[in-house]
Backbone as CSV, one residue per row, in Angstrom:
resi,resn,N_x,N_y,N_z,CA_x,CA_y,CA_z,C_x,C_y,C_z
1,UNK,0.896,-1.274,-0.098,-0.226,-0.027,0.015,0.872,1.155,-0.093
2,UNK,0.671,2.106,-0.666,1.152,3.587,-0.834,0.594,4.469,0.222
3,UNK,1.413,5.183,0.875,0.771,6.343,1.761,0.403,7.461,0.757
4,UNK,-0.868,7.704,0.674,-1.301,8.963,-0.505,-2.231,10.082,0.374
5,UNK,-1.610,11.131,0.132,-2.006,12.502,0.634,-2.272,13.401,-0.145
6,UNK,-3.417,13.978,-0.289,-3.562,15.202,-1.094,-3.576,16.429,-0.648
7,UNK,-3.563,17.387,-1.372,-3.683,18.765,-1.026,-4.174,19.579,-1.970
8,UNK,-5.038,20.805,-1.616,-5.495,21.657,-2.774,-4.479,22.875,-2.789
9,UNK,-4.237,23.485,-4.043,-3.708,24.550,-3.799,-3.962,25.411,-5.202
10,UNK,-3.557,26.694,-5.095,-3.989,27.695,-6.323,-2.551,28.221,-6.789
11,UNK,-2.136,28.074,-7.897,-0.715,28.433,-8.542,-1.111,29.176,-9.696
12,UNK,-0.701,30.401,-10.025,-0.940,31.255,-11.133,-2.420,31.200,-11.326
13,UNK,-3.337,31.390,-10.517,-4.668,31.335,-10.809,-5.604,30.025,-11.151
14,UNK,-4.655,28.975,-10.984,-5.281,27.654,-11.489,-5.536,26.850,-10.082
15,UNK,-6.330,26.013,-10.101,-6.485,25.185,-8.827,-5.963,23.882,-9.220
16,UNK,-5.287,23.482,-8.298,-4.731,22.142,-8.624,-4.624,21.354,-7.516
17,UNK,-4.436,19.930,-7.716,-4.476,19.016,-6.676,-2.907,18.442,-6.562
18,UNK,-2.359,18.510,-5.412,-1.155,17.914,-5.047,-1.250,16.690,-4.475
19,UNK,-0.835,15.537,-5.190,-0.963,14.224,-4.165,0.534,13.883,-4.234
20,UNK,0.656,13.515,-3.099,1.939,12.988,-2.336,1.916,11.248,-2.157
21,UNK,2.861,10.513,-3.010,2.644,9.126,-3.115,4.181,8.827,-2.510
22,UNK,4.155,8.189,-1.540,5.446,7.899,-0.896,6.149,9.214,-0.847
23,UNK,7.311,9.317,-1.465,7.978,10.829,-1.179,7.903,11.847,-2.384
24,UNK,7.259,11.517,-3.617,7.269,12.128,-4.934,5.864,12.691,-4.921
25,UNK,5.970,14.171,-4.851,4.716,14.971,-5.137,4.335,15.068,-6.743
26,UNK,2.885,14.895,-6.885,2.570,14.936,-8.221,1.514,15.926,-8.362
27,UNK,1.626,16.975,-9.328,0.946,17.825,-9.797,-0.136,17.248,-10.712
28,UNK,-1.685,17.798,-10.419,-2.403,17.322,-11.490,-3.271,18.458,-11.632
29,UNK,-3.251,18.649,-13.167,-4.146,20.157,-13.532,-5.542,19.384,-13.836
30,UNK,-6.411,20.207,-13.307,-7.903,19.683,-13.617,-8.447,19.651,-15.064
31,UNK,-7.943,20.353,-15.849,-8.010,20.729,-17.329,-6.959,21.041,-18.072
32,UNK,-6.649,20.664,-19.355,-5.527,20.794,-19.879,-5.093,22.296,-20.144
33,UNK,-3.886,22.732,-20.325,-3.219,23.912,-20.330,-2.853,24.050,-21.968
34,UNK,-3.719,24.681,-22.771,-3.339,24.656,-24.320,-1.941,24.868,-24.377
35,UNK,-1.217,24.268,-25.358,0.205,24.751,-25.730,1.158,23.965,-24.847
36,UNK,0.827,23.771,-23.567,1.922,22.921,-22.758,1.750,21.572,-22.641
37,UNK,2.215,20.823,-23.403,2.311,19.347,-23.428,0.933,18.685,-23.040
38,UNK,0.294,18.157,-23.965,-1.120,17.730,-23.985,-0.829,16.234,-23.876
39,UNK,-0.983,15.399,-22.921,-1.373,15.686,-21.590,-0.397,16.545,-20.811
40,UNK,-0.873,17.184,-19.947,-0.057,18.193,-19.377,0.804,17.434,-18.360
41,UNK,2.138,17.966,-18.290,3.197,17.207,-17.581,3.009,17.324,-15.971
42,UNK,3.699,16.557,-15.338,3.040,16.446,-13.681,4.327,17.508,-13.234
43,UNK,5.289,18.188,-13.791,6.150,18.505,-13.078,6.411,20.076,-13.214
44,UNK,6.844,20.764,-12.405,6.994,22.246,-12.618,7.983,22.439,-13.554
45,UNK,9.038,21.539,-13.339,10.521,21.850,-14.292,9.851,21.471,-15.968
46,UNK,9.164,20.534,-16.205,8.453,20.551,-17.500,7.646,21.603,-17.958
47,UNK,6.825,22.204,-17.217,5.998,23.062,-17.472,7.133,24.388,-17.690
48,UNK,7.874,24.779,-17.059,8.835,25.655,-17.085,9.789,25.527,-18.561
49,UNK,10.263,24.266,-18.688,10.755,23.863,-19.897,10.010,24.071,-21.213
50,UNK,8.787,24.019,-21.241,7.700,24.253,-22.240,7.462,25.600,-22.368
51,UNK,7.387,26.154,-21.389,6.994,27.856,-21.516,8.268,28.080,-21.964
52,UNK,9.455,28.059,-21.842,10.725,28.530,-22.337,10.791,28.471,-23.800
53,UNK,10.476,26.864,-24.236,10.478,26.715,-25.677,9.306,27.663,-26.523
54,UNK,8.152,27.981,-25.901,7.194,28.786,-26.147,7.709,30.046,-26.549
55,UNK,8.169,30.899,-25.432,8.903,32.038,-25.297,9.807,32.338,-26.485
56,UNK,10.870,30.925,-26.772,11.686,31.289,-27.602,11.183,31.172,-29.039
57,UNK,10.187,30.403,-29.268,9.532,30.217,-30.564,8.724,31.225,-31.289
58,UNK,8.245,32.199,-30.099,7.495,33.168,-30.125,7.903,34.506,-30.157
59,UNK,9.255,34.728,-30.091,9.746,36.033,-29.943,9.528,36.744,-28.473
60,UNK,9.502,35.815,-27.674,9.284,36.203,-26.114,7.993,36.322,-25.702
61,UNK,7.126,35.824,-26.512,5.634,36.043,-26.045,5.236,34.681,-25.715
62,UNK,4.563,34.241,-24.824,3.886,33.166,-24.433,2.364,33.359,-25.366
63,UNK,2.406,31.975,-26.024,1.107,31.803,-26.895,-0.220,31.141,-26.225
64,UNK,0.099,30.729,-25.072,-1.027,30.062,-24.460,-0.735,29.609,-22.971
65,UNK,-1.803,29.130,-22.213,-1.523,28.820,-21.035,-1.571,29.968,-19.924
66,UNK,-1.252,29.918,-18.712,-1.512,30.866,-17.842,-0.707,32.359,-17.981
67,UNK,0.471,32.250,-18.832,1.169,33.481,-18.891,0.930,34.211,-20.385
68,UNK,0.041,33.475,-21.023,-0.335,34.260,-22.153,-0.559,35.845,-22.110
69,UNK,-0.021,36.812,-22.685,-0.352,38.033,-22.712,0.320,38.797,-21.465
70,UNK,1.123,38.104,-20.718,2.018,38.543,-19.716,3.517,38.904,-20.182
71,UNK,4.097,39.805,-19.544,5.361,39.884,-19.922,6.270,39.185,-18.898
72,UNK,7.192,37.814,-19.916,7.656,36.928,-19.299,9.205,37.076,-19.790
73,UNK,10.068,36.839,-19.145,11.476,36.891,-19.377,12.267,35.652,-19.075
74,UNK,12.987,35.171,-19.671,13.859,33.884,-19.494,15.289,34.514,-18.733
75,UNK,15.376,33.852,-17.376,16.608,34.445,-16.778,17.512,33.013,-16.606
76,UNK,18.830,33.504,-16.972,19.638,32.417,-16.861,20.662,32.758,-15.816
77,UNK,20.799,32.046,-14.953,21.985,32.381,-13.767,22.728,31.125,-13.668
78,UNK,23.858,31.353,-13.251,24.910,30.351,-12.740,24.572,29.767,-11.508
79,UNK,24.300,28.484,-11.353,24.167,27.692,-10.078,25.371,27.976,-8.925
80,UNK,24.713,28.323,-8.054,25.427,28.963,-6.707,26.353,27.810,-6.198
81,UNK,26.044,26.455,-6.240,27.061,25.348,-6.123,27.384,24.521,-7.332
82,UNK,26.651,24.427,-8.128,26.852,23.463,-9.365,27.826,24.252,-10.176
83,UNK,27.460,25.343,-10.575,28.266,26.347,-11.515,27.653,26.197,-12.862
84,UNK,26.406,25.188,-12.935,25.814,25.173,-14.154,24.775,26.140,-14.511
85,UNK,24.521,26.394,-15.771,23.414,27.377,-16.098,22.225,26.852,-15.676
86,UNK,21.203,27.629,-15.327,19.995,27.237,-14.734,18.906,28.263,-15.409
87,UNK,17.920,27.913,-16.068,17.370,28.978,-16.801,15.909,28.781,-16.199
88,UNK,15.080,30.006,-15.840,13.704,30.369,-15.140,12.941,31.252,-15.915
89,UNK,12.016,30.977,-16.145,10.975,31.992,-16.814,10.410,32.659,-15.612
90,UNK,10.253,34.080,-15.826,9.705,34.931,-14.532,9.070,36.010,-15.243
91,UNK,7.741,36.545,-14.549,7.068,37.502,-14.903,7.975,38.970,-14.531
92,UNK,7.968,39.893,-15.330,8.445,41.384,-15.096,7.896,42.419,-15.391
93,UNK,8.323,43.422,-14.807,7.905,44.866,-14.759,9.083,45.639,-15.421
94,UNK,8.829,46.960,-15.621,9.851,47.848,-15.988,10.173,49.140,-15.194
95,UNK,11.354,49.574,-15.035,11.720,50.797,-14.225,12.778,51.346,-14.981
96,UNK,12.570,52.477,-15.591,13.594,53.278,-16.316,14.249,52.193,-17.356
97,UNK,13.765,51.501,-18.104,14.261,50.636,-19.081,15.066,49.530,-18.822
98,UNK,14.852,49.208,-17.492,15.682,47.951,-16.808,14.510,46.956,-16.505
99,UNK,14.578,45.669,-16.501,13.707,44.706,-16.058,13.546,44.587,-14.432
100,UNK,12.358,44.514,-13.822,12.336,44.316,-12.450,11.643,43.119,-12.326
101,UNK,12.051,41.961,-11.624,11.782,40.654,-11.249,11.397,40.792,-9.727
102,UNK,10.759,39.732,-9.286,10.510,39.639,-7.735,10.681,38.457,-7.253
103,UNK,11.485,37.864,-6.127,11.714,36.699,-5.773,10.718,36.010,-4.915
104,UNK,9.693,35.844,-5.125,8.275,35.491,-4.453,8.324,34.107,-4.244
105,UNK,8.530,33.201,-5.175,8.337,31.649,-5.076,6.753,31.568,-4.434
106,UNK,6.070,32.210,-4.799,4.677,31.971,-4.666,4.238,32.384,-2.986
107,UNK,5.113,33.034,-2.307,5.041,33.071,-0.841,5.472,31.989,-0.090
108,UNK,6.267,31.262,-0.784,6.840,30.237,-0.115,7.753,30.792,1.154
109,UNK,8.119,30.000,2.366,8.844,30.752,3.335,10.420,30.834,3.063
110,UNK,10.962,30.399,1.801,12.236,30.204,1.308,12.485,30.882,0.117
111,UNK,13.555,31.648,-0.082,13.937,32.250,-1.415,14.036,31.213,-2.644
112,UNK,13.776,31.647,-3.975,13.828,30.518,-5.096,15.229,30.309,-5.278
113,UNK,15.717,29.152,-5.740,17.157,28.977,-5.972,17.779,29.955,-6.962
114,UNK,16.985,30.455,-7.928,17.474,31.343,-8.788,17.828,32.607,-8.179
115,UNK,17.370,32.795,-7.111,17.604,34.189,-6.203,19.088,33.797,-5.542
116,UNK,19.428,32.702,-5.083,20.553,32.256,-4.276,21.580,32.231,-5.408
117,UNK,21.279,31.944,-6.560,22.207,31.941,-7.844,22.685,33.135,-7.886
118,UNK,21.773,34.143,-8.159,22.267,35.637,-8.651,23.168,36.314,-7.587
119,UNK,22.684,35.831,-6.111,23.575,36.558,-5.024,24.858,36.213,-5.454
120,UNK,25.353,34.663,-5.627,26.607,34.210,-5.988,26.949,34.877,-7.116
121,UNK,26.433,34.856,-8.365,26.932,35.258,-9.473,26.028,36.196,-10.131
122,UNK,26.118,37.646,-9.518,24.980,38.478,-10.119,25.036,38.921,-11.923
123,UNK,26.099,38.450,-12.579,25.977,38.602,-13.974,24.915,37.424,-14.513
124,UNK,24.020,37.890,-15.148,23.175,36.883,-15.682,22.809,37.237,-17.029
125,UNK,22.201,36.184,-17.632,21.804,36.335,-19.227,20.007,36.771,-18.979
126,UNK,19.645,37.458,-19.775,18.176,37.869,-20.119,17.818,37.644,-21.136
127,UNK,16.577,36.854,-21.431,15.940,36.928,-22.870,14.467,37.565,-22.595
128,UNK,14.378,38.555,-23.364,13.007,39.144,-23.399,12.551,39.553,-24.602
129,UNK,11.378,39.646,-24.934,11.051,40.194,-26.204,11.602,39.811,-27.468
130,UNK,12.254,38.427,-27.325,12.837,38.041,-28.513,14.415,38.474,-28.486
131,UNK,14.981,39.202,-27.406,16.500,39.772,-27.289,17.042,39.291,-26.197
132,UNK,18.474,38.714,-26.393,19.259,38.240,-25.247,20.085,39.112,-25.033
133,UNK,20.648,39.095,-23.807,21.790,40.250,-23.418,22.160,39.756,-21.745
134,UNK,23.535,40.123,-21.588,23.885,40.293,-20.326,23.485,41.338,-19.528
135,UNK,23.150,40.997,-18.079,22.620,41.921,-17.244,23.313,41.740,-15.722
136,UNK,23.447,42.721,-15.149,23.949,42.792,-13.567,22.686,42.757,-12.879
137,UNK,22.363,41.666,-11.877,21.536,41.573,-11.005,21.733,42.707,-9.896
138,UNK,20.602,43.435,-9.509,21.012,44.180,-8.317,19.762,44.176,-7.398
139,UNK,19.880,43.818,-6.138,18.842,43.770,-4.898,18.100,44.908,-4.868
140,UNK,17.165,45.413,-4.844,16.752,46.886,-4.521,16.569,46.894,-3.145
141,UNK,16.821,47.784,-2.248,16.448,48.250,-0.912,16.097,49.495,-0.605
142,UNK,15.851,49.902,0.353,15.455,51.242,0.707,14.126,51.943,0.158
143,UNK,14.214,53.120,-0.238,12.857,53.759,-0.729,12.262,53.052,-2.095
144,UNK,13.270,52.564,-2.923,12.899,52.257,-3.985,12.284,50.626,-3.825
145,UNK,12.470,50.002,-2.918,11.873,48.665,-2.684,10.480,48.709,-2.661
146,UNK,9.706,49.155,-1.712,8.434,49.319,-1.652,7.617,49.824,-2.890
147,UNK,8.140,51.046,-3.449,7.627,51.425,-4.813,7.815,50.472,-5.943
148,UNK,8.788,49.825,-6.080,8.983,48.751,-7.252,8.118,47.643,-6.920
149,UNK,7.972,47.019,-5.577,7.254,45.962,-5.252,5.699,46.299,-5.398
150,UNK,5.216,47.387,-5.063,3.857,47.923,-5.559,3.653,47.941,-6.898
151,UNK,4.610,48.488,-7.686,4.354,48.533,-9.327,4.156,47.191,-9.956
152,UNK,4.935,46.091,-9.340,4.851,44.861,-9.901,3.842,44.240,-9.676
153,UNK,3.519,44.327,-8.104,2.152,43.667,-7.708,0.836,44.332,-8.252
154,UNK,0.843,45.578,-8.581,-0.230,46.134,-9.325,-0.441,45.652,-10.438
155,UNK,0.559,45.321,-11.338,0.418,44.720,-12.595,0.081,43.194,-12.424
156,UNK,0.724,42.612,-11.489,0.664,41.100,-11.448,0.088,40.985,-10.223
157,UNK,-1.267,41.011,-9.597,-1.936,41.026,-8.598,-1.627,39.765,-7.747
158,UNK,-1.415,38.836,-8.180,-0.888,37.576,-7.264,0.227,38.036,-6.295
159,UNK,1.010,38.631,-6.826,2.169,39.293,-5.822,1.789,39.784,-4.315
160,UNK,0.445,40.370,-4.493,0.294,40.801,-3.067,-0.335,39.637,-2.363
161,UNK,-1.095,38.734,-2.766,-1.216,37.559,-2.147,0.219,36.726,-1.357
162,UNK,1.248,36.663,-2.464,2.460,36.130,-1.939,3.016,36.937,-0.669
163,UNK,2.568,37.966,-0.413,3.347,38.699,0.691,2.520,38.240,1.877
164,UNK,1.305,37.821,1.878,0.138,37.346,3.016,0.840,36.029,3.419
165,UNK,1.357,35.369,2.620,1.710,33.994,2.706,2.984,33.498,3.339
166,UNK,3.961,34.626,3.659,5.122,34.408,4.233,5.734,35.486,5.037
167,UNK,6.393,35.152,5.932,6.837,36.291,6.740,8.296,36.809,6.460
168,UNK,8.744,36.221,5.339,10.131,36.619,4.898,9.921,38.105,3.936
169,UNK,10.989,38.741,3.808,10.920,39.812,2.718,11.216,39.321,1.282
170,UNK,10.444,39.700,0.602,10.416,39.086,-0.775,11.283,40.132,-1.622
171,UNK,12.475,39.609,-1.826,13.355,40.519,-2.815,13.040,41.057,-4.080
172,UNK,13.322,42.286,-4.196,12.864,42.946,-5.503,14.236,42.954,-6.243
173,UNK,14.325,42.487,-7.596,15.680,42.666,-8.271,15.609,43.512,-9.634
174,UNK,16.607,44.423,-9.840,16.466,45.348,-10.988,17.812,44.489,-11.886
175,UNK,17.197,44.143,-13.224,18.128,43.641,-14.196,18.795,44.728,-14.926
176,UNK,19.951,45.282,-14.659,20.458,46.303,-15.399,21.487,45.690,-16.616
177,UNK,21.109,46.313,-17.749,21.583,45.584,-19.114,23.275,45.886,-18.924
178,UNK,24.261,45.306,-19.067,25.749,45.308,-19.207,26.055,45.566,-21.093
179,UNK,26.413,46.982,-21.202,26.593,47.255,-22.327,27.480,46.420,-23.273
180,UNK,27.073,46.034,-24.561,27.799,45.271,-25.227,28.958,45.814,-26.252
181,UNK,29.740,47.030,-25.695,30.732,47.692,-26.447,31.872,47.072,-26.731
């Protein structure tokens, strides 16, 4: 007999059932997400991989699924421990010509791994709107922190909910393009 436990969750506005069998959690989407593997894959890594393929194939625009119509970039960091490249699709906003990303991890109690990576290796690669470039990641603090978080959350309202789910200060990161001179 397997020890099976289920839990309901809402991620990116979708109602999900998370089933834990033995030690491997499995995501079940209640209905297919058009364009991202039919039948839908059961892992966030597979979902992210498919979203990245979609973004690259369509000039940086998601053509279906929960990110359709939203500003999404691909952030490539260097693994803090492994030294390997890690790609993560992230929603972004703008600040004076720079991309702004937020390390919310959906309101989880810990920072996302990509945030730890860019703390150790702040030079990253950004792919957005069909363009690829190097950038320096700078964690925002002081007066700009609250203003940029509010700007991001006003455009992406789920980020207001993430603050309610955690006691940690959710980092805001400014990606400053490194000139290719």
